[in-house]
Amino acid sequence: MIQKQTVTDIVKQWLEETEYFLVDVEISADNRIVVEIDHAEGVWIEDCVELSRFIEDHFDREKEDFELEVGSAGIGQPFKVIEQYHCHIGKDVEVLAADGKKYRGVLKEVNDGNFTVTCEEKVKREGEKRPHMEEVDYQFNIAEVKYCKYDLKF
């Protein structure tokens, strides 16, 4: 069976010459290899093809057969690595907190394993008759949220 670390090392070697970053490598028991990469400005199919060929050049199908899929992390998928958070600063995100509550807002900042999302909420101040819309910042620990993902709007 092909080892995950072997594939990861090969991918990292290719990434050294690019501005892409590795999101994930998965290998099933039947040697189905799935490599996810990302880039601040999106992933180009030509680069996926180039990386796929680079990986294939490092293995011999005569010795060990495998299936290989190289692609982007997926625009609506939860973030898996810190670089994805950095790429989405200033963009709309959806967060599912550990307590099950969803937050939708703008990813404001990312640092030290934490991130801040600014949400617009109705706030009623003491002495006011009606609530008004106000920006409220929520801070989350990346390791403690169920997910954070780009909030794709149509």
PDB file of C-alpha atoms in Angstrom:
ATOM      1  CA  MET A   1       0.000   0.000   0.000  1.00  0.00           C
ATOM      2  CA  ILE A   2       1.199   3.488  -0.847  1.00  0.00           C
ATOM      3  CA  GLN A   3       1.968   5.518   2.272  1.00  0.00           C
ATOM      4  CA  LYS A   4       0.315   8.875   2.971  1.00  0.00           C
ATOM      5  CA  GLN A   5       3.607  10.441   4.099  1.00  0.00           C
ATOM      6  CA  THR A   6       5.279   9.412   0.830  1.00  0.00           C
ATOM      7  CA  VAL A   7       2.577  11.141  -1.222  1.00  0.00           C
ATOM      8  CA  THR A   8       2.613  14.165   1.100  1.00  0.00           C
ATOM      9  CA  ASP A   9       6.392  14.538   0.672  1.00  0.00           C
ATOM     10  CA  ILE A  10       6.076  14.330  -3.135  1.00  0.00           C
ATOM     11  CA  VAL A  11       3.297  16.944  -3.157  1.00  0.00           C
ATOM     12  CA  LYS A  12       5.282  19.277  -0.884  1.00  0.00           C
ATOM     13  CA  GLN A  13       8.228  19.001  -3.260  1.00  0.00           C
ATOM     14  CA  TRP A  14       6.006  20.197  -6.151  1.00  0.00           C
ATOM     15  CA  LEU A  15       4.474  22.935  -3.982  1.00  0.00           C
ATOM     16  CA  GLU A  16       7.887  24.501  -3.281  1.00  0.00           C
ATOM     17  CA  GLU A  17       7.861  26.048  -6.748  1.00  0.00           C
ATOM     18  CA  THR A  18       4.307  27.429  -6.456  1.00  0.00           C
ATOM     19  CA  GLU A  19       2.036  29.583  -4.318  1.00  0.00           C
ATOM     20  CA  TYR A  20      -0.306  26.648  -3.742  1.00  0.00           C
ATOM     21  CA  PHE A  21      -0.643  24.940  -0.375  1.00  0.00           C
ATOM     22  CA  LEU A  22      -1.590  21.405   0.601  1.00  0.00           C
ATOM     23  CA  VAL A  23      -5.021  20.942   2.154  1.00  0.00           C
ATOM     24  CA  ASP A  24      -5.281  17.171   2.452  1.00  0.00           C
ATOM     25  CA  VAL A  25      -4.036  13.791   1.258  1.00  0.00           C
ATOM     26  CA  GLU A  26      -6.232  10.724   1.651  1.00  0.00           C
ATOM     27  CA  ILE A  27      -5.367   7.175   0.658  1.00  0.00           C
ATOM     28  CA  SER A  28      -7.904   4.361   0.831  1.00  0.00           C
ATOM     29  CA  ALA A  29      -7.085   0.694   1.425  1.00  0.00           C
ATOM     30  CA  ASP A  30      -7.345   0.036  -2.324  1.00  0.00           C
ATOM     31  CA  ASN A  31      -4.764   2.758  -3.159  1.00  0.00           C
ATOM     32  CA  ARG A  32      -7.199   5.475  -4.198  1.00  0.00           C
ATOM     33  CA  ILE A  33      -5.197   8.658  -3.647  1.00  0.00           C
ATOM     34  CA  VAL A  34      -7.013  11.985  -3.292  1.00  0.00           C
ATOM     35  CA  VAL A  35      -4.899  15.147  -3.086  1.00  0.00           C
ATOM     36  CA  GLU A  36      -6.483  18.516  -2.315  1.00  0.00           C
ATOM     37  CA  ILE A  37      -4.603  21.756  -2.922  1.00  0.00           C
ATOM     38  CA  ASP A  38      -5.654  25.378  -2.684  1.00  0.00           C
ATOM     39  CA  HIS A  39      -4.477  28.862  -3.626  1.00  0.00           C
ATOM     40  CA  ALA A  40      -5.543  32.344  -2.556  1.00  0.00           C
ATOM     41  CA  GLU A  41      -6.793  33.068  -6.076  1.00  0.00           C
ATOM     42  CA  GLY A  42      -8.278  29.649  -6.811  1.00  0.00           C
ATOM     43  CA  VAL A  43      -6.979  26.441  -8.343  1.00  0.00           C
ATOM     44  CA  TRP A  44      -6.306  26.039 -12.061  1.00  0.00           C
ATOM     45  CA  ILE A  45      -7.025  22.717 -13.758  1.00  0.00           C
ATOM     46  CA  GLU A  46      -3.696  22.902 -15.601  1.00  0.00           C
ATOM     47  CA  ASP A  47      -1.869  22.958 -12.273  1.00  0.00           C
ATOM     48  CA  CYS A  48      -3.861  19.959 -11.029  1.00  0.00           C
ATOM     49  CA  VAL A  49      -2.846  18.068 -14.167  1.00  0.00           C
ATOM     50  CA  GLU A  50       0.799  19.071 -13.678  1.00  0.00           C
ATOM     51  CA  LEU A  51       0.776  17.939 -10.039  1.00  0.00           C
ATOM     52  CA  SER A  52      -0.954  14.693 -10.988  1.00  0.00           C
ATOM     53  CA  ARG A  53       1.751  13.917 -13.547  1.00  0.00           C
ATOM     54  CA  PHE A  54       4.456  14.865 -11.024  1.00  0.00           C
ATOM     55  CA  ILE A  55       3.032  12.399  -8.497  1.00  0.00           C
ATOM     56  CA  GLU A  56       2.625   9.653 -11.121  1.00  0.00           C
ATOM     57  CA  ASP A  57       6.267  10.063 -12.164  1.00  0.00           C
ATOM     58  CA  HIS A  58       7.294   9.014  -8.632  1.00  0.00           C
ATOM     59  CA  PHE A  59       5.450   5.675  -8.682  1.00  0.00           C
ATOM     60  CA  ASP A  60       5.610   2.553 -10.809  1.00  0.00           C
ATOM     61  CA  ARG A  61       2.166   1.188 -11.702  1.00  0.00           C
ATOM     62  CA  GLU A  62       3.804  -2.134 -12.563  1.00  0.00           C
ATOM     63  CA  LYS A  63       4.810  -2.569  -8.912  1.00  0.00           C
ATOM     64  CA  GLU A  64       1.718  -1.069  -7.303  1.00  0.00           C
ATOM     65  CA  ASP A  65      -1.463   0.043  -9.054  1.00  0.00           C
ATOM     66  CA  PHE A  66      -3.278   3.146  -7.819  1.00  0.00           C
ATOM     67  CA  GLU A  67      -5.999   5.602  -8.696  1.00  0.00           C
ATOM     68  CA  LEU A  68      -5.093   9.292  -8.418  1.00  0.00           C
ATOM     69  CA  GLU A  69      -7.319  12.339  -8.094  1.00  0.00           C
ATOM     70  CA  VAL A  70      -5.871  15.842  -7.717  1.00  0.00           C
ATOM     71  CA  GLY A  71      -8.174  18.804  -7.226  1.00  0.00           C
ATOM     72  CA  SER A  72      -9.104  21.864  -5.260  1.00  0.00           C
ATOM     73  CA  ALA A  73     -10.400  21.754  -1.725  1.00  0.00           C
ATOM     74  CA  GLY A  74     -13.904  22.720  -2.861  1.00  0.00           C
ATOM     75  CA  ILE A  75     -15.390  26.159  -2.403  1.00  0.00           C
ATOM     76  CA  GLY A  76     -18.223  25.090  -0.090  1.00  0.00           C
ATOM     77  CA  GLN A  77     -16.230  22.604   1.980  1.00  0.00           C
ATOM     78  CA  PRO A  78     -15.105  23.236   5.569  1.00  0.00           C
ATOM     79  CA  PHE A  79     -11.608  24.649   5.992  1.00  0.00           C
ATOM     80  CA  LYS A  80      -9.013  22.033   6.901  1.00  0.00           C
ATOM     81  CA  VAL A  81      -5.802  24.066   7.212  1.00  0.00           C
ATOM     82  CA  ILE A  82      -4.905  27.503   8.594  1.00  0.00           C
ATOM     83  CA  GLU A  83      -3.927  28.805   5.141  1.00  0.00           C
ATOM     84  CA  GLN A  84      -7.568  28.529   4.053  1.00  0.00           C
ATOM     85  CA  TYR A  85      -8.592  30.833   6.885  1.00  0.00           C
ATOM     86  CA  HIS A  86      -5.966  33.386   5.849  1.00  0.00           C
ATOM     87  CA  CYS A  87      -7.147  33.261   2.209  1.00  0.00           C
ATOM     88  CA  HIS A  88     -10.716  34.064   3.252  1.00  0.00           C
ATOM     89  CA  ILE A  89     -10.077  37.104   5.468  1.00  0.00           C
ATOM     90  CA  GLY A  90     -12.614  39.766   4.473  1.00  0.00           C
ATOM     91  CA  LYS A  91     -14.990  37.205   2.957  1.00  0.00           C
ATOM     92  CA  ASP A  92     -18.295  35.786   4.160  1.00  0.00           C
ATOM     93  CA  VAL A  93     -18.033  32.580   6.194  1.00  0.00           C
ATOM     94  CA  GLU A  94     -20.347  30.234   8.024  1.00  0.00           C
ATOM     95  CA  VAL A  95     -19.232  28.826  11.376  1.00  0.00           C
ATOM     96  CA  LEU A  96     -20.787  25.957  13.284  1.00  0.00           C
ATOM     97  CA  ALA A  97     -19.639  26.415  16.864  1.00  0.00           C
ATOM     98  CA  ALA A  98     -19.019  23.561  19.276  1.00  0.00           C
ATOM     99  CA  ASP A  99     -22.372  24.289  20.968  1.00  0.00           C
ATOM    100  CA  GLY A 100     -24.233  23.774  17.670  1.00  0.00           C
ATOM    101  CA  LYS A 101     -24.977  27.456  17.020  1.00  0.00           C
ATOM    102  CA  LYS A 102     -24.374  28.788  13.489  1.00  0.00           C
ATOM    103  CA  TYR A 103     -22.806  32.158  12.802  1.00  0.00           C
ATOM    104  CA  ARG A 104     -22.685  33.912   9.446  1.00  0.00           C
ATOM    105  CA  GLY A 105     -20.479  36.912   8.960  1.00  0.00           C
ATOM    106  CA  VAL A 106     -17.214  38.270   7.633  1.00  0.00           C
ATOM    107  CA  LEU A 107     -13.934  36.618   8.613  1.00  0.00           C
ATOM    108  CA  LYS A 108     -12.134  39.531  10.226  1.00  0.00           C
ATOM    109  CA  GLU A 109      -8.805  38.115  11.427  1.00  0.00           C
ATOM    110  CA  VAL A 110      -6.863  34.930  12.096  1.00  0.00           C
ATOM    111  CA  ASN A 111      -4.060  34.519  14.623  1.00  0.00           C
ATOM    112  CA  ASP A 112      -2.625  32.012  17.093  1.00  0.00           C
ATOM    113  CA  GLY A 113      -5.168  29.295  16.311  1.00  0.00           C
ATOM    114  CA  ASN A 114      -8.104  31.667  16.733  1.00  0.00           C
ATOM    115  CA  PHE A 115     -10.263  33.597  14.312  1.00  0.00           C
ATOM    116  CA  THR A 116     -12.778  36.425  14.556  1.00  0.00           C
ATOM    117  CA  VAL A 117     -16.026  36.685  12.620  1.00  0.00           C
ATOM    118  CA  THR A 118     -18.027  39.934  12.447  1.00  0.00           C
ATOM    119  CA  CYS A 119     -21.789  39.284  12.305  1.00  0.00           C
ATOM    120  CA  GLU A 120     -24.648  41.738  11.826  1.00  0.00           C
ATOM    121  CA  GLU A 121     -27.235  41.231  14.533  1.00  0.00           C
ATOM    122  CA  LYS A 122     -30.277  42.946  15.948  1.00  0.00           C
ATOM    123  CA  VAL A 123     -29.275  44.523  19.243  1.00  0.00           C
ATOM    124  CA  LYS A 124     -31.649  46.204  21.675  1.00  0.00           C
ATOM    125  CA  ARG A 125     -29.963  48.554  24.071  1.00  0.00           C
ATOM    126  CA  GLU A 126     -31.414  49.448  27.422  1.00  0.00           C
ATOM    127  CA  GLY A 127     -33.837  52.344  27.096  1.00  0.00           C
ATOM    128  CA  GLU A 128     -34.381  51.861  23.357  1.00  0.00           C
ATOM    129  CA  LYS A 129     -37.793  50.958  21.997  1.00  0.00           C
ATOM    130  CA  ARG A 130     -36.592  48.938  19.016  1.00  0.00           C
ATOM    131  CA  PRO A 131     -33.566  46.864  18.249  1.00  0.00           C
ATOM    132  CA  HIS A 132     -31.168  48.034  15.550  1.00  0.00           C
ATOM    133  CA  MET A 133     -28.579  46.264  13.394  1.00  0.00           C
ATOM    134  CA  GLU A 134     -25.093  46.288  14.804  1.00  0.00           C
ATOM    135  CA  GLU A 135     -21.813  44.553  14.008  1.00  0.00           C
ATOM    136  CA  VAL A 136     -20.787  42.078  16.697  1.00  0.00           C
ATOM    137  CA  ASP A 137     -17.422  40.274  16.782  1.00  0.00           C
ATOM    138  CA  TYR A 138     -17.225  36.620  17.811  1.00  0.00           C
ATOM    139  CA  GLN A 139     -13.922  34.899  18.488  1.00  0.00           C
ATOM    140  CA  PHE A 140     -13.456  31.175  17.955  1.00  0.00           C
ATOM    141  CA  ASN A 141     -10.692  28.651  18.476  1.00  0.00           C
ATOM    142  CA  ILE A 142     -10.054  26.770  15.218  1.00  0.00           C
ATOM    143  CA  ALA A 143      -9.684  23.436  17.014  1.00  0.00           C
ATOM    144  CA  GLU A 144     -12.976  23.856  18.880  1.00  0.00           C
ATOM    145  CA  VAL A 145     -15.437  24.712  16.076  1.00  0.00           C
ATOM    146  CA  LYS A 146     -17.256  21.956  14.214  1.00  0.00           C
ATOM    147  CA  TYR A 147     -16.513  23.750  10.955  1.00  0.00           C
ATOM    148  CA  CYS A 148     -15.837  27.050   9.261  1.00  0.00           C
ATOM    149  CA  LYS A 149     -16.426  27.391   5.534  1.00  0.00           C
ATOM    150  CA  TYR A 150     -16.827  29.990   2.820  1.00  0.00           C
ATOM    151  CA  ASP A 151     -20.440  31.185   2.763  1.00  0.00           C
ATOM    152  CA  LEU A 152     -21.291  30.943  -0.910  1.00  0.00           C
ATOM    153  CA  LYS A 153     -24.136  33.305  -1.794  1.00  0.00           C
ATOM    154  CA  PHE A 154     -26.124  33.437  -4.995  1.00  0.00           C
TER     155      PHE A 154
END
